[in-house]
Amino acid sequence: MKKSIFVVALALVGFCVQAHADNGGNDVAAQFIITDCGTVHQIATDATADEAVDAIDRYSREDC
């Protein structure tokens, strides 16, 4: 029983690694920021660091 669970877990890990390799491994699915008061907001996947900082400031003013 333990061997079959191990084999299934190993197959799942292998599938995940292969799926990650198929898309080049560099695609970003989503980006999130955490405000000063702890709320989480999604931002554009192609946002630069400066845009992320601006979003943190803006959402922190709104949420806190």
JSON list of C-alpha atoms in Angstrom, two decimals:
[
{"chain": "A", "resi": 1, "resn": "MET", "atom": "CA", "xyz": [0.00, 0.00, 0.00]},
{"chain": "A", "resi": 2, "resn": "LYS", "atom": "CA", "xyz": [2.78, 2.44, 0.90]},
{"chain": "A", "resi": 3, "resn": "LYS", "atom": "CA", "xyz": [4.56, 1.71, -2.37]},
{"chain": "A", "resi": 4, "resn": "SER", "atom": "CA", "xyz": [1.48, 2.45, -4.45]},
{"chain": "A", "resi": 5, "resn": "ILE", "atom": "CA", "xyz": [0.90, 5.76, -2.63]},
{"chain": "A", "resi": 6, "resn": "PHE", "atom": "CA", "xyz": [4.54, 6.67, -3.21]},
{"chain": "A", "resi": 7, "resn": "VAL", "atom": "CA", "xyz": [4.29, 5.81, -6.92]},
{"chain": "A", "resi": 8, "resn": "VAL", "atom": "CA", "xyz": [1.15, 7.92, -7.33]},
{"chain": "A", "resi": 9, "resn": "ALA", "atom": "CA", "xyz": [2.75, 10.86, -5.50]},
{"chain": "A", "resi": 10, "resn": "LEU", "atom": "CA", "xyz": [5.87, 10.54, -7.64]},
{"chain": "A", "resi": 11, "resn": "ALA", "atom": "CA", "xyz": [3.76, 10.50, -10.82]},
{"chain": "A", "resi": 12, "resn": "LEU", "atom": "CA", "xyz": [1.92, 13.65, -9.73]},
{"chain": "A", "resi": 13, "resn": "VAL", "atom": "CA", "xyz": [5.18, 15.46, -9.04]},
{"chain": "A", "resi": 14, "resn": "GLY", "atom": "CA", "xyz": [6.52, 14.38, -12.42]},
{"chain": "A", "resi": 15, "resn": "PHE", "atom": "CA", "xyz": [3.38, 15.63, -14.14]},
{"chain": "A", "resi": 16, "resn": "CYS", "atom": "CA", "xyz": [3.63, 19.01, -12.41]},
{"chain": "A", "resi": 17, "resn": "VAL", "atom": "CA", "xyz": [7.29, 19.39, -13.34]},
{"chain": "A", "resi": 18, "resn": "GLN", "atom": "CA", "xyz": [6.54, 18.49, -16.96]},
{"chain": "A", "resi": 19, "resn": "ALA", "atom": "CA", "xyz": [3.61, 20.91, -17.12]},
{"chain": "A", "resi": 20, "resn": "HIS", "atom": "CA", "xyz": [5.83, 23.69, -15.76]},
{"chain": "A", "resi": 21, "resn": "ALA", "atom": "CA", "xyz": [8.54, 22.89, -18.30]},
{"chain": "A", "resi": 22, "resn": "ASP", "atom": "CA", "xyz": [6.06, 22.90, -21.20]},
{"chain": "A", "resi": 23, "resn": "ASN", "atom": "CA", "xyz": [5.24, 26.58, -20.77]},
{"chain": "A", "resi": 24, "resn": "GLY", "atom": "CA", "xyz": [8.89, 27.56, -20.56]},
{"chain": "A", "resi": 25, "resn": "GLY", "atom": "CA", "xyz": [8.78, 27.93, -16.81]},
{"chain": "A", "resi": 26, "resn": "ASN", "atom": "CA", "xyz": [8.76, 31.73, -17.09]},
{"chain": "A", "resi": 27, "resn": "ASP", "atom": "CA", "xyz": [5.07, 32.56, -17.43]},
{"chain": "A", "resi": 28, "resn": "VAL", "atom": "CA", "xyz": [3.58, 34.50, -14.56]},
{"chain": "A", "resi": 29, "resn": "ALA", "atom": "CA", "xyz": [0.01, 33.47, -13.81]},
{"chain": "A", "resi": 30, "resn": "ALA", "atom": "CA", "xyz": [-0.74, 36.42, -11.51]},
{"chain": "A", "resi": 31, "resn": "GLN", "atom": "CA", "xyz": [0.91, 39.03, -9.32]},
{"chain": "A", "resi": 32, "resn": "PHE", "atom": "CA", "xyz": [-0.37, 40.13, -5.95]},
{"chain": "A", "resi": 33, "resn": "ILE", "atom": "CA", "xyz": [0.55, 42.88, -3.52]},
{"chain": "A", "resi": 34, "resn": "ILE", "atom": "CA", "xyz": [-0.01, 43.07, 0.21]},
{"chain": "A", "resi": 35, "resn": "THR", "atom": "CA", "xyz": [-0.91, 46.47, 1.61]},
{"chain": "A", "resi": 36, "resn": "ASP", "atom": "CA", "xyz": [0.41, 47.94, 4.85]},
{"chain": "A", "resi": 37, "resn": "CYS", "atom": "CA", "xyz": [-2.67, 46.73, 6.72]},
{"chain": "A", "resi": 38, "resn": "GLY", "atom": "CA", "xyz": [-2.49, 43.19, 5.32]},
{"chain": "A", "resi": 39, "resn": "THR", "atom": "CA", "xyz": [-5.09, 43.11, 2.54]},
{"chain": "A", "resi": 40, "resn": "VAL", "atom": "CA", "xyz": [-4.17, 41.36, -0.71]},
{"chain": "A", "resi": 41, "resn": "HIS", "atom": "CA", "xyz": [-4.87, 42.78, -4.17]},
{"chain": "A", "resi": 42, "resn": "GLN", "atom": "CA", "xyz": [-4.12, 41.41, -7.62]},
{"chain": "A", "resi": 43, "resn": "ILE", "atom": "CA", "xyz": [-2.21, 43.63, -10.03]},
{"chain": "A", "resi": 44, "resn": "ALA", "atom": "CA", "xyz": [-1.34, 43.27, -13.71]},
{"chain": "A", "resi": 45, "resn": "THR", "atom": "CA", "xyz": [1.00, 40.41, -14.51]},
{"chain": "A", "resi": 46, "resn": "ASP", "atom": "CA", "xyz": [3.28, 42.75, -16.46]},
{"chain": "A", "resi": 47, "resn": "ALA", "atom": "CA", "xyz": [3.42, 45.43, -13.75]},
{"chain": "A", "resi": 48, "resn": "THR", "atom": "CA", "xyz": [6.85, 46.88, -13.07]},
{"chain": "A", "resi": 49, "resn": "ALA", "atom": "CA", "xyz": [8.29, 47.31, -9.59]},
{"chain": "A", "resi": 50, "resn": "ASP", "atom": "CA", "xyz": [7.44, 51.03, -9.64]},
{"chain": "A", "resi": 51, "resn": "GLU", "atom": "CA", "xyz": [3.84, 50.27, -10.60]},
{"chain": "A", "resi": 52, "resn": "ALA", "atom": "CA", "xyz": [3.62, 47.73, -7.77]},
{"chain": "A", "resi": 53, "resn": "VAL", "atom": "CA", "xyz": [4.88, 50.30, -5.26]},
{"chain": "A", "resi": 54, "resn": "ASP", "atom": "CA", "xyz": [2.33, 52.83, -6.51]},
{"chain": "A", "resi": 55, "resn": "ALA", "atom": "CA", "xyz": [-0.43, 50.24, -6.20]},
{"chain": "A", "resi": 56, "resn": "ILE", "atom": "CA", "xyz": [0.64, 49.40, -2.65]},
{"chain": "A", "resi": 57, "resn": "ASP", "atom": "CA", "xyz": [0.49, 53.07, -1.71]},
{"chain": "A", "resi": 58, "resn": "ARG", "atom": "CA", "xyz": [-2.90, 53.59, -3.38]},
{"chain": "A", "resi": 59, "resn": "TYR", "atom": "CA", "xyz": [-4.54, 50.47, -1.90]},
{"chain": "A", "resi": 60, "resn": "SER", "atom": "CA", "xyz": [-3.03, 51.18, 1.54]},
{"chain": "A", "resi": 61, "resn": "ARG", "atom": "CA", "xyz": [-4.67, 54.62, 1.56]},
{"chain": "A", "resi": 62, "resn": "GLU", "atom": "CA", "xyz": [-8.02, 53.08, 0.56]},
{"chain": "A", "resi": 63, "resn": "ASP", "atom": "CA", "xyz": [-7.96, 50.03, 2.85]},
{"chain": "A", "resi": 64, "resn": "CYS", "atom": "CA", "xyz": [-6.28, 51.35, 5.97]}
]
